[in-house]
Amino acid sequence: MPDTLTDAAAPAARPAHRDANVLRWIAAYTASMLGDTVFFLALAWAAVRHGSPAQAGLVMAVSAAPRALLMLGGGVIVDRLGPRRVVIGSDAVRCVAVLTVAALLWAADPGLWALALLAVVFGTVDALFLPAVGALPPRITGKDQLARVQGMRGLAVRLASVVGAPLGGLAVAAGGAAAAFACAGLLIALSVPLLVSVRMRPLPPPDAGADAGAGPGGTAWRDLRAGLVYVRRHRVLGPLMLAIALGDLGFAGPLNVGLALLADERGWGASGMGWVLGGFGAGAGAAALLLAVRGRVPRAGYAVAGAIIPGAAAIGALAHAPGLPVAVGVALLVGLLAGLSGALCGALLQTQSDPAYLGRVTAVGGLVSLGVAPLGMPLSAAAIGLWGTGPVFAVSAAVCGLGGVVVLCAPGLRRAELPG
């Protein structure tokens, strides 16, 4: 039975931002995300220093394959063992792997093979870590606090991106890649005792009519199939996964490779692109702060559609911004609406899922985002080369907007509410 040794009676309900148990988890998550940011900066720097640009790109890409291939299996393991155990074990393995490579780089020059192996290990462990992180919040707070927790988690991600990159740069400047890897390992290590101190709520009973594959007892393959069938048949989760896929597919291309090409086309340069990305980050941070403070958004299904559709229109408008200040303002609006819809989608995944399926549901959601979104990047780059930024941003906006249409056309999702 998952986490039976650490389960405690559910504490009295209190706002998540005042709950010491939730705050310990947020602190652990923030430390882990800071370590991730420093790690990827160190990996990129070390790969460039030890190989050609093509080899460096390969090292950076090899972690994505095991993450995508093993994500669904990771969800099965999370549901069998419990998210707390998996998160602690994942962070411990990542910490040991990163510190080992730091020691190798400090003592010798192991070459690209060590970096490639580290990237594979990191990607493999992420296939467990990501579903576990998504399945953990409902086990540490009440359902009525999950939207607030999503906002707090979004703030942690923004803090990690703002602080982690300069911190990694300082570590590289002070002691090279070895120092940066050591810094990343120590930050990830900091999360482990914090996670150990997090108290777990007992697993709620399964929903009425839940499939027998909801819990352990059969084969892993049977559990995996049961999870996929559960998502497909669910009146909220099925259409929500489709909406997430369309939104990410339309969003990823323009806001990644498309923005770089737009900045070059308009003569904004790298600094201008940085300002636009900063506007997007500020908007996403504002959305996270809003949810963290407010704690709940009524008519959540309608709110998701109400954020996706105008956010998609803003993506299309970004290509026609008459100047850099306007582009920054539009990017801020995109970040605000995308951050709001993303956090609400995450909260709906957690509140609508049967607790015994939550790891697998989170894994499907992660695979949809991580597997679909990258497809938009090369397609957008190739299409911009043929037709320019305006038409491609417009098509991407239409694809993203279809996600909002899916929400409105699915009665169960459209009427979905977050617990109050």
PDB file of N, CA, C and O in Angstrom, residues 204-266:
ATOM      1  N   PRO A 204      -7.631   8.551  -0.365  1.00  0.00           N
ATOM      2  CA  PRO A 204      -9.087   8.465  -0.307  1.00  0.00           C
ATOM      3  C   PRO A 204      -9.577   7.185  -0.968  1.00  0.00           C
ATOM      4  O   PRO A 204      -8.894   6.600  -1.803  1.00  0.00           O
ATOM      5  N   PRO A 205     -10.788   6.742  -0.614  1.00  0.00           N
ATOM      6  CA  PRO A 205     -11.316   5.535  -1.261  1.00  0.00           C
ATOM      7  C   PRO A 205     -11.560   5.783  -2.733  1.00  0.00           C
ATOM      8  O   PRO A 205     -11.801   6.912  -3.149  1.00  0.00           O
ATOM      9  N   PRO A 206     -11.488   4.729  -3.574  1.00  0.00           N
ATOM     10  CA  PRO A 206     -11.720   4.893  -5.003  1.00  0.00           C
ATOM     11  C   PRO A 206     -13.114   5.403  -5.280  1.00  0.00           C
ATOM     12  O   PRO A 206     -14.046   5.187  -4.504  1.00  0.00           O
ATOM     13  N   ASP A 207     -13.275   6.109  -6.405  1.00  0.00           N
ATOM     14  CA  ASP A 207     -14.592   6.534  -6.834  1.00  0.00           C
ATOM     15  C   ASP A 207     -15.475   5.331  -7.069  1.00  0.00           C
ATOM     16  O   ASP A 207     -15.005   4.242  -7.413  1.00  0.00           O
ATOM     17  N   ALA A 208     -16.769   5.522  -6.908  1.00  0.00           N
ATOM     18  CA  ALA A 208     -17.713   4.439  -7.157  1.00  0.00           C
ATOM     19  C   ALA A 208     -17.591   3.985  -8.605  1.00  0.00           C
ATOM     20  O   ALA A 208     -17.560   4.791  -9.525  1.00  0.00           O
ATOM     21  N   GLY A 209     -17.512   2.688  -8.797  1.00  0.00           N
ATOM     22  CA  GLY A 209     -17.424   2.164 -10.159  1.00  0.00           C
ATOM     23  C   GLY A 209     -16.039   2.187 -10.733  1.00  0.00           C
ATOM     24  O   GLY A 209     -15.854   1.949 -11.926  1.00  0.00           O
ATOM     25  N   ALA A 210     -15.026   2.460  -9.913  1.00  0.00           N
ATOM     26  CA  ALA A 210     -13.659   2.473 -10.442  1.00  0.00           C
ATOM     27  C   ALA A 210     -13.265   1.094 -10.914  1.00  0.00           C
ATOM     28  O   ALA A 210     -13.629   0.075 -10.334  1.00  0.00           O
ATOM     29  N   ASP A 211     -12.477   1.036 -11.980  1.00  0.00           N
ATOM     30  CA  ASP A 211     -12.051  -0.228 -12.572  1.00  0.00           C
ATOM     31  C   ASP A 211     -11.124  -0.967 -11.632  1.00  0.00           C
ATOM     32  O   ASP A 211     -10.390  -0.371 -10.843  1.00  0.00           O
ATOM     33  N   ALA A 212     -11.100  -2.248 -11.729  1.00  0.00           N
ATOM     34  CA  ALA A 212     -10.227  -3.047 -10.864  1.00  0.00           C
ATOM     35  C   ALA A 212      -8.767  -2.775 -11.105  1.00  0.00           C
ATOM     36  O   ALA A 212      -7.922  -3.035 -10.266  1.00  0.00           O
ATOM     37  N   GLY A 213      -8.436  -2.242 -12.271  1.00  0.00           N
ATOM     38  CA  GLY A 213      -7.043  -1.923 -12.565  1.00  0.00           C
ATOM     39  C   GLY A 213      -6.565  -0.670 -11.901  1.00  0.00           C
ATOM     40  O   GLY A 213      -5.459  -0.218 -12.138  1.00  0.00           O
ATOM     41  N   ALA A 214      -7.410  -0.078 -11.042  1.00  0.00           N
ATOM     42  CA  ALA A 214      -7.006   1.166 -10.415  1.00  0.00           C
ATOM     43  C   ALA A 214      -5.825   0.992  -9.483  1.00  0.00           C
ATOM     44  O   ALA A 214      -5.023   1.889  -9.316  1.00  0.00           O
ATOM     45  N   GLY A 215      -5.693  -0.121  -8.865  1.00  0.00           N
ATOM     46  CA  GLY A 215      -4.628  -0.297  -7.904  1.00  0.00           C
ATOM     47  C   GLY A 215      -3.762  -1.483  -8.237  1.00  0.00           C
ATOM     48  O   GLY A 215      -3.982  -2.197  -9.196  1.00  0.00           O
ATOM     49  N   PRO A 216      -2.735  -1.741  -7.424  1.00  0.00           N
ATOM     50  CA  PRO A 216      -1.842  -2.848  -7.671  1.00  0.00           C
ATOM     51  C   PRO A 216      -2.549  -4.184  -7.499  1.00  0.00           C
ATOM     52  O   PRO A 216      -3.581  -4.288  -6.881  1.00  0.00           O
ATOM     53  N   GLY A 217      -1.956  -5.217  -8.018  1.00  0.00           N
ATOM     54  CA  GLY A 217      -2.530  -6.547  -7.921  1.00  0.00           C
ATOM     55  C   GLY A 217      -2.423  -7.281  -9.230  1.00  0.00           C
ATOM     56  O   GLY A 217      -2.313  -8.500  -9.257  1.00  0.00           O
ATOM     57  N   GLY A 218      -2.479  -6.592 -10.351  1.00  0.00           N
ATOM     58  CA  GLY A 218      -2.308  -7.200 -11.654  1.00  0.00           C
ATOM     59  C   GLY A 218      -0.915  -6.904 -12.172  1.00  0.00           C
ATOM     60  O   GLY A 218      -0.023  -6.506 -11.446  1.00  0.00           O
ATOM     61  N   THR A 219      -0.753  -7.092 -13.466  1.00  0.00           N
ATOM     62  CA  THR A 219       0.537  -6.794 -14.076  1.00  0.00           C
ATOM     63  C   THR A 219       0.648  -5.300 -14.338  1.00  0.00           C
ATOM     64  O   THR A 219      -0.353  -4.567 -14.398  1.00  0.00           O
ATOM     65  N   ALA A 220       1.883  -4.849 -14.527  1.00  0.00           N
ATOM     66  CA  ALA A 220       2.092  -3.437 -14.843  1.00  0.00           C
ATOM     67  C   ALA A 220       1.430  -3.070 -16.165  1.00  0.00           C
ATOM     68  O   ALA A 220       0.884  -1.968 -16.314  1.00  0.00           O
ATOM     69  N   TRP A 221       1.493  -3.976 -17.143  1.00  0.00           N
ATOM     70  CA  TRP A 221       0.859  -3.707 -18.440  1.00  0.00           C
ATOM     71  C   TRP A 221      -0.654  -3.545 -18.282  1.00  0.00           C
ATOM     72  O   TRP A 221      -1.258  -2.676 -18.901  1.00  0.00           O
ATOM     73  N   ARG A 222      -1.262  -4.377 -17.436  1.00  0.00           N
ATOM     74  CA  ARG A 222      -2.701  -4.252 -17.200  1.00  0.00           C
ATOM     75  C   ARG A 222      -3.025  -2.917 -16.543  1.00  0.00           C
ATOM     76  O   ARG A 222      -4.007  -2.258 -16.886  1.00  0.00           O
ATOM     77  N   ASP A 223      -2.203  -2.510 -15.576  1.00  0.00           N
ATOM     78  CA  ASP A 223      -2.420  -1.214 -14.932  1.00  0.00           C
ATOM     79  C   ASP A 223      -2.291  -0.069 -15.932  1.00  0.00           C
ATOM     80  O   ASP A 223      -3.052   0.900 -15.884  1.00  0.00           O
ATOM     81  N   LEU A 224      -1.311  -0.182 -16.828  1.00  0.00           N
ATOM     82  CA  LEU A 224      -1.120   0.864 -17.830  1.00  0.00           C
ATOM     83  C   LEU A 224      -2.332   0.956 -18.744  1.00  0.00           C
ATOM     84  O   LEU A 224      -2.843   2.055 -19.017  1.00  0.00           O
ATOM     85  N   ARG A 225      -2.802  -0.173 -19.231  1.00  0.00           N
ATOM     86  CA  ARG A 225      -3.976  -0.173 -20.109  1.00  0.00           C
ATOM     87  C   ARG A 225      -5.198   0.367 -19.379  1.00  0.00           C
ATOM     88  O   ARG A 225      -5.990   1.135 -19.943  1.00  0.00           O
ATOM     89  N   ALA A 226      -5.360  -0.014 -18.116  1.00  0.00           N
ATOM     90  CA  ALA A 226      -6.494   0.473 -17.340  1.00  0.00           C
ATOM     91  C   ALA A 226      -6.448   1.997 -17.207  1.00  0.00           C
ATOM     92  O   ALA A 226      -7.483   2.673 -17.286  1.00  0.00           O
ATOM     93  N   GLY A 227      -5.250   2.542 -17.014  1.00  0.00           N
ATOM     94  CA  GLY A 227      -5.115   3.989 -16.901  1.00  0.00           C
ATOM     95  C   GLY A 227      -5.471   4.702 -18.189  1.00  0.00           C
ATOM     96  O   GLY A 227      -6.151   5.736 -18.184  1.00  0.00           O
ATOM     97  N   LEU A 228      -5.012   4.176 -19.322  1.00  0.00           N
ATOM     98  CA  LEU A 228      -5.317   4.800 -20.612  1.00  0.00           C
ATOM     99  C   LEU A 228      -6.812   4.733 -20.918  1.00  0.00           C
ATOM    100  O   LEU A 228      -7.399   5.711 -21.418  1.00  0.00           O
ATOM    101  N   VAL A 229      -7.437   3.593 -20.606  1.00  0.00           N
ATOM    102  CA  VAL A 229      -8.885   3.469 -20.821  1.00  0.00           C
ATOM    103  C   VAL A 229      -9.634   4.423 -19.910  1.00  0.00           C
ATOM    104  O   VAL A 229     -10.622   5.061 -20.323  1.00  0.00           O
ATOM    105  N   TYR A 230      -9.177   4.557 -18.674  1.00  0.00           N
ATOM    106  CA  TYR A 230      -9.816   5.470 -17.720  1.00  0.00           C
ATOM    107  C   TYR A 230      -9.803   6.906 -18.242  1.00  0.00           C
ATOM    108  O   TYR A 230     -10.825   7.603 -18.209  1.00  0.00           O
ATOM    109  N   VAL A 231      -8.653   7.349 -18.740  1.00  0.00           N
ATOM    110  CA  VAL A 231      -8.558   8.712 -19.273  1.00  0.00           C
ATOM    111  C   VAL A 231      -9.455   8.870 -20.494  1.00  0.00           C
ATOM    112  O   VAL A 231     -10.188   9.861 -20.625  1.00  0.00           O
ATOM    113  N   ARG A 232      -9.428   7.897 -21.390  1.00  0.00           N
ATOM    114  CA  ARG A 232     -10.200   8.021 -22.636  1.00  0.00           C
ATOM    115  C   ARG A 232     -11.693   8.084 -22.376  1.00  0.00           C
ATOM    116  O   ARG A 232     -12.419   8.818 -23.058  1.00  0.00           O
ATOM    117  N   ARG A 233     -12.179   7.348 -21.390  1.00  0.00           N
ATOM    118  CA  ARG A 233     -13.618   7.293 -21.139  1.00  0.00           C
ATOM    119  C   ARG A 233     -14.114   8.387 -20.207  1.00  0.00           C
ATOM    120  O   ARG A 233     -15.317   8.595 -20.087  1.00  0.00           O
ATOM    121  N   HIS A 234     -13.213   9.064 -19.532  1.00  0.00           N
ATOM    122  CA  HIS A 234     -13.617  10.063 -18.541  1.00  0.00           C
ATOM    123  C   HIS A 234     -14.215  11.283 -19.240  1.00  0.00           C
ATOM    124  O   HIS A 234     -13.647  11.806 -20.196  1.00  0.00           O
ATOM    125  N   ARG A 235     -15.330  11.764 -18.733  1.00  0.00           N
ATOM    126  CA  ARG A 235     -16.035  12.859 -19.413  1.00  0.00           C
ATOM    127  C   ARG A 235     -15.308  14.198 -19.293  1.00  0.00           C
ATOM    128  O   ARG A 235     -15.569  15.104 -20.082  1.00  0.00           O
ATOM    129  N   VAL A 236     -14.390  14.316 -18.348  1.00  0.00           N
ATOM    130  CA  VAL A 236     -13.601  15.547 -18.211  1.00  0.00           C
ATOM    131  C   VAL A 236     -12.171  15.335 -18.689  1.00  0.00           C
ATOM    132  O   VAL A 236     -11.637  16.126 -19.474  1.00  0.00           O
ATOM    133  N   LEU A 237     -11.537  14.274 -18.240  1.00  0.00           N
ATOM    134  CA  LEU A 237     -10.119  14.085 -18.518  1.00  0.00           C
ATOM    135  C   LEU A 237      -9.833  13.834 -19.992  1.00  0.00           C
ATOM    136  O   LEU A 237      -8.831  14.321 -20.532  1.00  0.00           O
ATOM    137  N   GLY A 238     -10.685  13.068 -20.678  1.00  0.00           N
ATOM    138  CA  GLY A 238     -10.455  12.780 -22.093  1.00  0.00           C
ATOM    139  C   GLY A 238     -10.385  14.043 -22.927  1.00  0.00           C
ATOM    140  O   GLY A 238      -9.378  14.310 -23.600  1.00  0.00           O
ATOM    141  N   PRO A 239     -11.465  14.868 -22.925  1.00  0.00           N
ATOM    142  CA  PRO A 239     -11.392  16.120 -23.704  1.00  0.00           C
ATOM    143  C   PRO A 239     -10.343  17.092 -23.185  1.00  0.00           C
ATOM    144  O   PRO A 239      -9.772  17.863 -23.952  1.00  0.00           O
ATOM    145  N   LEU A 240     -10.049  17.050 -21.875  1.00  0.00           N
ATOM    146  CA  LEU A 240      -9.028  17.948 -21.339  1.00  0.00           C
ATOM    147  C   LEU A 240      -7.655  17.619 -21.914  1.00  0.00           C
ATOM    148  O   LEU A 240      -6.876  18.526 -22.236  1.00  0.00           O
ATOM    149  N   MET A 241      -7.339  16.339 -22.063  1.00  0.00           N
ATOM    150  CA  MET A 241      -6.062  15.956 -22.676  1.00  0.00           C
ATOM    151  C   MET A 241      -5.973  16.456 -24.115  1.00  0.00           C
ATOM    152  O   MET A 241      -4.915  16.935 -24.556  1.00  0.00           O
ATOM    153  N   LEU A 242      -7.083  16.371 -24.858  1.00  0.00           N
ATOM    154  CA  LEU A 242      -7.082  16.875 -26.229  1.00  0.00           C
ATOM    155  C   LEU A 242      -6.889  18.385 -26.254  1.00  0.00           C
ATOM    156  O   LEU A 242      -6.133  18.917 -27.082  1.00  0.00           O
ATOM    157  N   ALA A 243      -7.542  19.082 -25.351  1.00  0.00           N
ATOM    158  CA  ALA A 243      -7.391  20.546 -25.283  1.00  0.00           C
ATOM    159  C   ALA A 243      -5.954  20.923 -24.945  1.00  0.00           C
ATOM    160  O   ALA A 243      -5.395  21.871 -25.523  1.00  0.00           O
ATOM    161  N   ILE A 244      -5.325  20.191 -24.017  1.00  0.00           N
ATOM    162  CA  ILE A 244      -3.928  20.461 -23.657  1.00  0.00           C
ATOM    163  C   ILE A 244      -3.020  20.232 -24.859  1.00  0.00           C
ATOM    164  O   ILE A 244      -2.111  21.029 -25.137  1.00  0.00           O
ATOM    165  N   ALA A 245      -3.259  19.124 -25.590  1.00  0.00           N
ATOM    166  CA  ALA A 245      -2.420  18.808 -26.748  1.00  0.00           C
ATOM    167  C   ALA A 245      -2.514  19.900 -27.805  1.00  0.00           C
ATOM    168  O   ALA A 245      -1.492  20.355 -28.341  1.00  0.00           O
ATOM    169  N   LEU A 246      -3.721  20.348 -28.128  1.00  0.00           N
ATOM    170  CA  LEU A 246      -3.885  21.392 -29.132  1.00  0.00           C
ATOM    171  C   LEU A 246      -3.277  22.709 -28.663  1.00  0.00           C
ATOM    172  O   LEU A 246      -2.615  23.418 -29.434  1.00  0.00           O
ATOM    173  N   GLY A 247      -3.497  23.042 -27.401  1.00  0.00           N
ATOM    174  CA  GLY A 247      -2.935  24.284 -26.877  1.00  0.00           C
ATOM    175  C   GLY A 247      -1.425  24.291 -26.913  1.00  0.00           C
ATOM    176  O   GLY A 247      -0.803  25.271 -27.346  1.00  0.00           O
ATOM    177  N   ASP A 248      -0.802  23.196 -26.485  1.00  0.00           N
ATOM    178  CA  ASP A 248       0.659  23.128 -26.482  1.00  0.00           C
ATOM    179  C   ASP A 248       1.232  23.098 -27.896  1.00  0.00           C
ATOM    180  O   ASP A 248       2.283  23.692 -28.167  1.00  0.00           O
ATOM    181  N   LEU A 249       0.555  22.390 -28.809  1.00  0.00           N
ATOM    182  CA  LEU A 249       1.033  22.326 -30.190  1.00  0.00           C
ATOM    183  C   LEU A 249       1.020  23.698 -30.832  1.00  0.00           C
ATOM    184  O   LEU A 249       1.964  24.078 -31.542  1.00  0.00           O
ATOM    185  N   GLY A 250      -0.032  24.469 -30.602  1.00  0.00           N
ATOM    186  CA  GLY A 250      -0.100  25.810 -31.181  1.00  0.00           C
ATOM    187  C   GLY A 250       0.769  26.819 -30.468  1.00  0.00           C
ATOM    188  O   GLY A 250       1.168  27.833 -31.056  1.00  0.00           O
ATOM    189  N   PHE A 251       1.091  26.550 -29.210  1.00  0.00           N
ATOM    190  CA  PHE A 251       1.828  27.523 -28.398  1.00  0.00           C
ATOM    191  C   PHE A 251       3.337  27.373 -28.535  1.00  0.00           C
ATOM    192  O   PHE A 251       4.071  28.369 -28.544  1.00  0.00           O
ATOM    193  N   ALA A 252       3.823  26.127 -28.634  1.00  0.00           N
ATOM    194  CA  ALA A 252       5.262  25.865 -28.520  1.00  0.00           C
ATOM    195  C   ALA A 252       6.055  26.486 -29.662  1.00  0.00           C
ATOM    196  O   ALA A 252       7.111  27.085 -29.438  1.00  0.00           O
ATOM    197  N   GLY A 253       5.586  26.347 -30.899  1.00  0.00           N
ATOM    198  CA  GLY A 253       6.339  26.856 -32.038  1.00  0.00           C
ATOM    199  C   GLY A 253       6.566  28.359 -32.000  1.00  0.00           C
ATOM    200  O   GLY A 253       7.712  28.843 -32.008  1.00  0.00           O
ATOM    201  N   PRO A 254       5.478  29.165 -31.930  1.00  0.00           N
ATOM    202  CA  PRO A 254       5.656  30.621 -31.925  1.00  0.00           C
ATOM    203  C   PRO A 254       6.461  31.139 -30.748  1.00  0.00           C
ATOM    204  O   PRO A 254       7.267  32.056 -30.895  1.00  0.00           O
ATOM    205  N   LEU A 255       6.264  30.579 -29.567  1.00  0.00           N
ATOM    206  CA  LEU A 255       6.927  31.131 -28.382  1.00  0.00           C
ATOM    207  C   LEU A 255       8.332  30.583 -28.174  1.00  0.00           C
ATOM    208  O   LEU A 255       8.994  30.947 -27.212  1.00  0.00           O
ATOM    209  N   ASN A 256       8.813  29.734 -29.055  1.00  0.00           N
ATOM    210  CA  ASN A 256      10.182  29.236 -28.964  1.00  0.00           C
ATOM    211  C   ASN A 256      10.951  29.651 -30.211  1.00  0.00           C
ATOM    212  O   ASN A 256      11.482  30.753 -30.287  1.00  0.00           O
ATOM    213  N   VAL A 257      10.987  28.800 -31.208  1.00  0.00           N
ATOM    214  CA  VAL A 257      11.752  29.133 -32.417  1.00  0.00           C
ATOM    215  C   VAL A 257      11.122  30.293 -33.176  1.00  0.00           C
ATOM    216  O   VAL A 257      11.820  31.124 -33.755  1.00  0.00           O
ATOM    217  N   GLY A 258       9.794  30.384 -33.188  1.00  0.00           N
ATOM    218  CA  GLY A 258       9.136  31.460 -33.925  1.00  0.00           C
ATOM    219  C   GLY A 258       9.492  32.829 -33.404  1.00  0.00           C
ATOM    220  O   GLY A 258       9.661  33.779 -34.182  1.00  0.00           O
ATOM    221  N   LEU A 259       9.605  32.971 -32.097  1.00  0.00           N
ATOM    222  CA  LEU A 259       9.940  34.271 -31.527  1.00  0.00           C
ATOM    223  C   LEU A 259      11.335  34.715 -31.920  1.00  0.00           C
ATOM    224  O   LEU A 259      11.572  35.894 -32.198  1.00  0.00           O
ATOM    225  N   ALA A 260      12.292  33.767 -31.950  1.00  0.00           N
ATOM    226  CA  ALA A 260      13.651  34.112 -32.370  1.00  0.00           C
ATOM    227  C   ALA A 260      13.667  34.608 -33.817  1.00  0.00           C
ATOM    228  O   ALA A 260      14.335  35.605 -34.149  1.00  0.00           O
ATOM    229  N   LEU A 261      12.910  33.934 -34.679  1.00  0.00           N
ATOM    230  CA  LEU A 261      12.854  34.354 -36.081  1.00  0.00           C
ATOM    231  C   LEU A 261      12.123  35.687 -36.232  1.00  0.00           C
ATOM    232  O   LEU A 261      12.496  36.520 -37.064  1.00  0.00           O
ATOM    233  N   LEU A 262      11.104  35.905 -35.432  1.00  0.00           N
ATOM    234  CA  LEU A 262      10.383  37.190 -35.476  1.00  0.00           C
ATOM    235  C   LEU A 262      11.289  38.332 -35.030  1.00  0.00           C
ATOM    236  O   LEU A 262      11.303  39.409 -35.651  1.00  0.00           O
ATOM    237  N   ALA A 263      12.057  38.111 -33.949  1.00  0.00           N
ATOM    238  CA  ALA A 263      12.961  39.155 -33.466  1.00  0.00           C
ATOM    239  C   ALA A 263      14.023  39.481 -34.509  1.00  0.00           C
ATOM    240  O   ALA A 263      14.384  40.655 -34.705  1.00  0.00           O
ATOM    241  N   ASP A 264      14.517  38.465 -35.201  1.00  0.00           N
ATOM    242  CA  ASP A 264      15.505  38.702 -36.251  1.00  0.00           C
ATOM    243  C   ASP A 264      14.885  39.445 -37.424  1.00  0.00           C
ATOM    244  O   ASP A 264      15.497  40.375 -37.980  1.00  0.00           O
ATOM    245  N   GLU A 265      13.673  39.070 -37.794  1.00  0.00           N
ATOM    246  CA  GLU A 265      12.987  39.712 -38.916  1.00  0.00           C
ATOM    247  C   GLU A 265      12.705  41.181 -38.637  1.00  0.00           C
ATOM    248  O   GLU A 265      12.823  42.028 -39.518  1.00  0.00           O
ATOM    249  N   ARG A 266      12.324  41.503 -37.385  1.00  0.00           N
ATOM    250  CA  ARG A 266      11.986  42.886 -37.025  1.00  0.00           C
ATOM    251  C   ARG A 266      13.189  43.713 -36.602  1.00  0.00           C
ATOM    252  O   ARG A 266      13.052  44.910 -36.344  1.00  0.00           O
TER     253      ARG A 266
END
